[in-house]
Coordinates of C-alpha atoms in Angstrom, one line a residue:
M1 CA -15.7 -30.7 13.0
N2 CA -16.2 -26.9 13.3
T3 CA -15.3 -23.9 11.0
V4 CA -15.4 -20.4 11.6
Q5 CA -17.3 -18.2 9.1
Y6 CA -17.1 -14.5 9.8
K7 CA -20.3 -12.9 8.7
C8 CA -20.8 -9.1 8.0
P9 CA -23.0 -7.6 10.9
N10 CA -24.5 -5.5 8.6
C11 CA -25.9 -7.9 5.6
G12 CA -24.6 -11.6 6.7
A13 CA -22.2 -12.2 3.9
E14 CA -18.8 -13.4 4.2
L15 CA -16.6 -10.8 5.3
T16 CA -12.7 -11.4 4.0
F17 CA -9.3 -9.8 4.4
D18 CA -8.6 -6.8 2.0
P19 CA -5.0 -6.8 0.9
E20 CA -5.1 -3.3 -0.7
H21 CA -6.6 -1.9 2.7
Q22 CA -5.4 -3.6 5.4
N23 CA -9.0 -4.3 6.9
F24 CA -11.5 -6.6 6.7
S25 CA -14.4 -6.0 4.3
C26 CA -17.9 -7.2 2.9
P27 CA -17.8 -7.4 -0.8
Y28 CA -21.3 -6.8 -0.9
C29 CA -22.4 -3.8 1.3
D30 CA -18.9 -2.4 1.4
S31 CA -18.1 -2.3 5.1
H32 CA -15.1 -2.4 6.4
Y33 CA -13.8 -3.5 10.0
T34 CA -10.5 -2.9 11.7
E35 CA -8.8 -5.9 13.6
A36 CA -9.7 -4.4 16.8
E37 CA -13.1 -4.4 15.7
M38 CA -13.6 -8.1 14.4
E39 CA -11.3 -9.4 17.6
Q40 CA -14.5 -7.7 19.3
M41 CA -16.9 -9.0 17.7
Y42 CA -15.5 -12.4 17.1
A43 CA -13.2 -13.3 20.2
Q44 CA -15.7 -15.5 21.7
M45 CA -16.8 -17.5 18.5
E46 CA -13.0 -18.3 17.8
H47 CA -13.0 -19.5 21.8
Q48 CA -15.8 -22.0 21.3
A49 CA -14.8 -23.4 18.1
N50 CA -11.2 -23.8 18.9
A51 CA -12.7 -25.7 22.4
N52 CA -15.2 -27.8 20.3
A53 CA -12.6 -29.0 18.2
D54 CA -10.8 -32.2 18.1
P55 CA -7.2 -31.2 16.5
D56 CA -5.5 -34.4 17.2
A57 CA -8.3 -36.8 16.4
A58 CA -6.4 -38.8 13.8
T59 CA -10.0 -40.4 12.5
L60 CA -13.4 -39.5 12.3
K61 CA -15.3 -40.5 15.2
N62 CA -18.2 -42.0 12.7
E63 CA -16.9 -45.3 11.3
A64 CA -19.3 -44.8 8.1
D65 CA -17.3 -41.5 7.7
E66 CA -13.8 -43.7 8.2
A67 CA -14.5 -46.0 5.5
A68 CA -15.3 -43.0 3.0
F69 CA -12.6 -40.8 3.4
E70 CA -8.5 -42.0 3.6
E71 CA -6.6 -41.6 6.2
G72 CA -5.0 -37.6 6.6
T73 CA -8.5 -36.3 5.7
R74 CA -10.9 -34.7 7.7
L75 CA -14.7 -33.6 7.6
Y76 CA -16.0 -30.0 8.4
T77 CA -19.5 -28.3 8.0
C78 CA -19.9 -25.2 6.2
Q79 CA -21.6 -22.9 8.6
N80 CA -23.1 -21.0 5.4
C81 CA -24.6 -23.6 3.1
G82 CA -24.4 -26.7 5.3
A83 CA -22.2 -28.8 2.9
Q84 CA -20.0 -30.9 4.0
I85 CA -15.8 -30.1 3.5
I86 CA -13.3 -32.4 3.0
A87 CA -9.8 -30.9 3.8
E88 CA -6.4 -32.4 3.9
A89 CA -4.9 -33.0 7.4
E90 CA -2.3 -29.7 6.5
T91 CA -5.0 -27.3 5.4
S92 CA -6.3 -24.9 7.9
A93 CA -8.2 -22.2 5.6
T94 CA -10.2 -23.0 2.7
F95 CA -13.3 -22.7 0.4
C96 CA -16.3 -24.2 0.7
Y97 CA -16.5 -26.2 -2.6
Y98 CA -20.5 -25.5 -3.2
C99 CA -21.2 -22.1 -2.1
H100 CA -17.2 -20.5 -2.3
A101 CA -17.9 -19.1 0.8
P102 CA -14.4 -18.7 2.9
V103 CA -13.8 -21.0 5.8
V104 CA -11.3 -21.1 8.6
L105 CA -11.1 -24.7 10.0
A106 CA -10.8 -24.5 13.6
G107 CA -8.4 -26.8 15.6
R108 CA -6.0 -26.9 13.2
L109 CA -4.1 -23.9 14.3
Q110 CA -4.1 -24.8 17.5
G111 CA -1.1 -25.6 20.3
E112 CA 2.1 -26.4 18.7
Y113 CA 0.8 -25.9 15.5
C114 CA -0.6 -22.0 16.4
P115 CA 1.7 -19.4 14.5
A116 CA 3.3 -16.6 16.6
W117 CA 2.9 -14.1 14.0
V118 CA 1.1 -14.2 10.5
L119 CA 2.5 -11.4 7.6
P120 CA -0.9 -10.5 5.7
F121 CA -1.2 -10.0 2.2
S122 CA -0.7 -6.6 0.8
I123 CA -0.9 -7.9 -3.2
T124 CA -4.5 -8.4 -4.0
K125 CA -5.4 -11.1 -6.5
D126 CA -5.5 -8.7 -9.5
Q127 CA -2.3 -7.2 -9.0
A128 CA -1.0 -10.9 -8.8
L129 CA -2.3 -11.6 -12.2
A130 CA -0.9 -8.5 -13.6
C131 CA 2.7 -9.6 -12.8
F132 CA 2.0 -13.2 -14.0
Q133 CA 0.8 -11.7 -17.2
K134 CA 3.7 -9.2 -17.8
W135 CA 6.0 -12.3 -16.7
C136 CA 4.2 -14.3 -19.6
K137 CA 4.8 -11.8 -22.0
K138 CA 8.5 -12.2 -21.9
R139 CA 8.1 -15.8 -22.6
W140 CA 7.7 -16.3 -26.4
F141 CA 7.2 -20.3 -26.5
L142 CA 4.5 -20.8 -23.7
P143 CA 1.3 -23.2 -24.5
K144 CA -1.5 -21.7 -25.7
G145 CA -3.9 -22.3 -22.8
F146 CA -1.2 -20.9 -20.3
T147 CA -2.7 -17.7 -19.7
S148 CA -6.5 -18.5 -20.6
E149 CA -9.3 -17.1 -18.2
K150 CA -9.3 -20.5 -16.9
Q151 CA -6.1 -20.9 -16.2
L152 CA -6.2 -17.8 -14.7
E153 CA -8.9 -18.5 -12.5
K154 CA -7.0 -20.7 -10.4
M155 CA -4.7 -18.4 -9.0
S156 CA -4.8 -18.7 -5.7
G157 CA -3.5 -17.3 -1.9
I158 CA -2.1 -19.5 0.4
Y159 CA -0.8 -18.6 3.6
V160 CA 2.6 -20.9 4.1
P161 CA 3.8 -22.3 6.8
F162 CA 7.6 -21.1 7.6
W163 CA 10.2 -21.5 10.4
L164 CA 12.2 -18.2 10.8
T165 CA 15.4 -18.6 12.6
N166 CA 17.4 -16.3 14.7
C167 CA 21.0 -17.0 15.4
I168 CA 24.2 -15.9 16.0
A169 CA 27.1 -17.8 13.8
D170 CA 30.7 -17.6 15.4
T171 CA 32.4 -17.9 12.2
S172 CA 36.2 -18.6 11.6
M173 CA 38.0 -19.4 8.1
S174 CA 41.8 -19.6 7.1
G175 CA 42.9 -19.9 3.4
I176 CA 46.1 -19.9 0.9
G177 CA 45.7 -16.4 -0.5
K178 CA 48.3 -16.1 -3.9
K179 CA 49.9 -13.2 -5.7
V180 CA 51.2 -13.5 -8.5
R181 CA 53.5 -11.4 -10.8
S182 CA 55.2 -12.0 -14.3
W183 CA 57.8 -9.6 -16.1
R184 CA 60.7 -10.2 -18.6
D185 CA 63.6 -11.0 -18.4
G186 CA 65.8 -11.1 -22.0
D187 CA 64.3 -13.9 -23.4
Y188 CA 62.8 -15.4 -20.2
Q189 CA 59.2 -15.0 -19.3
V190 CA 59.3 -15.0 -15.5
T191 CA 56.4 -15.5 -13.1
E192 CA 56.9 -15.1 -9.3
T193 CA 54.0 -16.9 -7.1
Q194 CA 53.8 -15.9 -3.4
E195 CA 51.7 -17.3 -1.3
Y196 CA 50.2 -16.4 2.2
L197 CA 48.1 -17.4 5.3
V198 CA 45.0 -15.6 5.1
E199 CA 42.8 -16.0 8.6
R200 CA 39.1 -14.3 9.6
A201 CA 36.7 -14.4 12.3
A202 CA 33.8 -12.7 12.6
D203 CA 30.7 -13.4 15.3
I204 CA 27.7 -12.3 12.4
P205 CA 24.2 -12.0 13.8
Y206 CA 21.4 -13.7 11.7
K207 CA 17.6 -12.7 12.3
G208 CA 14.9 -14.1 10.4
V209 CA 16.6 -17.1 8.6
P210 CA 13.5 -18.6 6.2
A211 CA 12.7 -22.2 5.6
D212 CA 9.3 -23.3 4.5
G213 CA 7.5 -26.0 6.3
S214 CA 5.7 -27.4 3.9
K215 CA 6.5 -30.8 2.3
K216 CA 4.5 -30.2 -1.1
I217 CA 6.2 -26.7 -1.6
D218 CA 9.5 -26.8 -3.8
D219 CA 12.1 -24.9 -1.6
A220 CA 13.7 -23.5 -3.9
L221 CA 10.3 -22.1 -4.8
M222 CA 10.2 -20.6 -2.2
D223 CA 13.7 -19.3 -1.8
A224 CA 13.6 -17.2 -4.8
I225 CA 10.6 -15.2 -3.9
E226 CA 12.8 -13.8 -0.8
P227 CA 12.6 -11.8 1.3
F228 CA 9.7 -11.1 2.9
P229 CA 9.3 -7.8 5.1
Y230 CA 9.3 -8.9 8.3
D231 CA 8.3 -5.4 10.0
K232 CA 4.9 -5.7 8.9
M233 CA 4.1 -9.0 10.3
K234 CA 1.2 -9.2 12.7
T235 CA 0.5 -11.3 16.0
F236 CA -1.4 -14.2 15.0
S237 CA -5.1 -14.2 14.5
M238 CA -7.7 -16.5 12.4
Q239 CA -9.4 -13.2 11.0
Y240 CA -6.2 -13.2 8.2
L241 CA -7.0 -16.1 6.8
S242 CA -10.7 -15.6 5.7
G243 CA -10.6 -15.1 2.0
F244 CA -7.5 -17.3 1.4
M245 CA -5.9 -20.6 1.9
A246 CA -3.6 -21.5 5.0
Q247 CA -1.3 -24.9 5.3
K248 CA -0.2 -25.9 8.9
Y249 CA 3.4 -27.3 9.0
D250 CA 4.0 -31.1 8.1
D251 CA 8.1 -30.3 7.9
S252 CA 9.3 -30.3 11.8
Y253 CA 11.7 -27.4 13.0
D254 CA 14.2 -30.4 13.2
E255 CA 13.6 -31.4 10.2
V256 CA 14.5 -28.1 8.0
F257 CA 17.3 -27.5 10.5
P258 CA 20.0 -29.0 8.0
R259 CA 18.8 -26.6 5.8
V260 CA 18.8 -23.7 7.7
K261 CA 22.3 -24.5 9.1
Q262 CA 23.7 -24.8 5.4
R263 CA 22.2 -21.3 4.4
V264 CA 23.7 -19.7 7.2
E265 CA 27.0 -21.4 7.1
D266 CA 27.5 -20.5 3.3
K267 CA 26.5 -17.2 3.9
S268 CA 29.0 -16.8 6.8
I269 CA 31.8 -18.1 4.9
A270 CA 30.7 -15.9 1.6
L271 CA 30.6 -12.3 3.7
L272 CA 34.3 -13.5 5.3
R273 CA 35.6 -14.5 1.9
E274 CA 34.3 -11.1 0.7
S275 CA 36.5 -9.2 3.5
V276 CA 40.0 -10.9 1.6
S277 CA 41.5 -8.5 -0.8
G278 CA 44.5 -7.6 -2.7
Y279 CA 45.3 -11.7 -3.9
S280 CA 45.0 -12.6 -7.1
S281 CA 43.6 -15.7 -5.7
F282 CA 42.2 -17.4 -2.4
S283 CA 40.9 -20.9 -2.0
V284 CA 39.7 -21.9 1.9
Q285 CA 41.7 -24.5 3.4
Q286 CA 39.6 -24.6 6.8
R287 CA 36.6 -23.4 8.4
D288 CA 34.3 -23.7 11.4
I289 CA 31.1 -22.6 12.3
Q290 CA 29.4 -22.4 15.4
L291 CA 25.8 -21.3 16.2
R292 CA 24.6 -19.9 19.2
Q293 CA 21.5 -18.1 21.0
M294 CA 19.0 -20.0 18.8
Q295 CA 15.4 -19.2 18.4
H296 CA 13.2 -19.8 15.9
D297 CA 9.4 -18.6 15.5
Y298 CA 6.6 -20.4 13.6
V299 CA 4.7 -18.0 10.7
L300 CA 2.4 -18.1 8.1
L301 CA 4.0 -16.0 5.0
P302 CA 1.4 -14.7 1.9
V303 CA 2.5 -16.0 -1.7
W304 CA 0.1 -16.2 -4.5
F305 CA 0.5 -19.8 -6.1
L306 CA -0.4 -20.7 -9.6
N307 CA -0.2 -24.3 -10.9
Y308 CA -0.1 -25.7 -14.7
Q309 CA 0.2 -28.7 -16.1
Y310 CA 1.6 -29.7 -19.2
K311 CA 1.8 -33.3 -20.8
G312 CA 1.9 -35.1 -17.7
K313 CA 4.7 -32.9 -15.7
D314 CA 3.4 -29.9 -13.0
Y315 CA 4.5 -26.0 -13.5
S316 CA 4.4 -23.9 -10.4
F317 CA 4.6 -20.2 -10.2
A318 CA 4.9 -18.5 -7.5
I319 CA 4.5 -14.4 -6.2
N320 CA 5.4 -13.1 -2.8
G321 CA 2.5 -11.7 -1.6
Q322 CA 3.7 -8.7 0.1
T323 CA 6.5 -7.6 -2.4
G324 CA 5.3 -8.9 -5.7
K325 CA 8.5 -10.7 -6.3
Q326 CA 7.5 -13.4 -8.7
S327 CA 9.5 -17.0 -10.0
G328 CA 8.4 -20.0 -11.4
T329 CA 9.5 -22.4 -14.5
P330 CA 7.7 -21.9 -17.8
P331 CA 6.3 -25.2 -19.5
L332 CA 7.4 -24.8 -23.4
S333 CA 5.4 -25.6 -26.0
W334 CA 8.0 -27.5 -28.7
A335 CA 5.0 -26.4 -31.9
K336 CA 5.8 -23.0 -31.2
A337 CA 9.3 -23.0 -30.7
L338 CA 9.5 -25.4 -34.2
L339 CA 7.6 -23.2 -36.1
F340 CA 9.9 -19.8 -35.1
S341 CA 12.8 -21.6 -35.8
G342 CA 10.9 -22.4 -39.3
A343 CA 9.8 -19.1 -39.5
L344 CA 13.6 -17.5 -38.8
G345 CA 15.2 -20.4 -41.3
V346 CA 13.0 -18.6 -44.2
V347 CA 13.4 -15.2 -42.9
V348 CA 17.5 -16.2 -43.2
L349 CA 17.2 -17.8 -46.8
I350 CA 15.2 -14.9 -48.3
I351 CA 17.8 -12.6 -47.3
F352 CA 20.6 -14.8 -48.5
L353 CA 19.0 -15.2 -51.7
L354 CA 18.1 -11.4 -52.1
F355 CA 22.1 -10.2 -50.6
G356 CA 23.7 -12.9 -50.4
G357 CA 24.2 -14.4 -54.1
G358 CA 26.0 -11.3 -54.6
I359 CA 28.9 -12.0 -52.5
F360 CA 29.6 -15.3 -54.0
R361 CA 29.8 -13.8 -57.4

């Protein structure tokens, strides 16, 4: 299967997207190219590669290859060094394992898998690493190797497949609001509770409600690094994938829609509840939410990832590739925690012996 690799016209090295300058650059001769220039130079190459690709093939043509690779993988050839690249079915852009050249896999992002938009990276890898190290400094009990150079090299920029939903939520809500007042009447404490029927209704517009379309990526982790600045999105072009990894969706819109619907419903009710005031308490009794003017887009959004295995468990760290917002669950080194507890206990004992003894004389 074909690959697409963007070569510098001046020196022949690989061109990659530069988040810092928002253009396409060569790391060797320091040449820079705009999106329009890239389109002019490589439009024919992309068209030819996609035309020759077979994105719907479920198995490799060669029977020997079929026996060698598990179902769900594809075989590509690096145009730079000629090495064969094995990629999972969801991978759309990666790197050659031998020469480390960036590779865009032709045919993976065609037809229904072609995104409408792409949000380019604006956070560089160095900036992402700085964010990660700052995050780690606030956590005392990380394992020793968590911030090692070998570990930091694993940080990868990945374009994650997302579904964005636009809709209007026709929302109505009714509930009971209570007003409670209390006063003294002689020897008695009197409490009066008044109940009121409270109703609210509104048509609430939503634009770009996100839900990631990857089964392998934790939904909560993606939710935690929102929002993404949609105003900076570009019409999709494969050129933006050069120098990064990318995945196509394996969760269809129908599969992620229940999560989108739940997010819209929860937010709609929360907005209506915020409009209720002047009561000691309020409880929702009935709610009705109807979604209309539904529209969705398939897009690629930028995320820096770092995965870590500790004592048989996977830990993931993610950074929004546009805003730098970060989230993750750090592993806990019990050895460090116990050492700290022991040291703290010794300090407390010393303080007690020096100052506490006089208190109990």
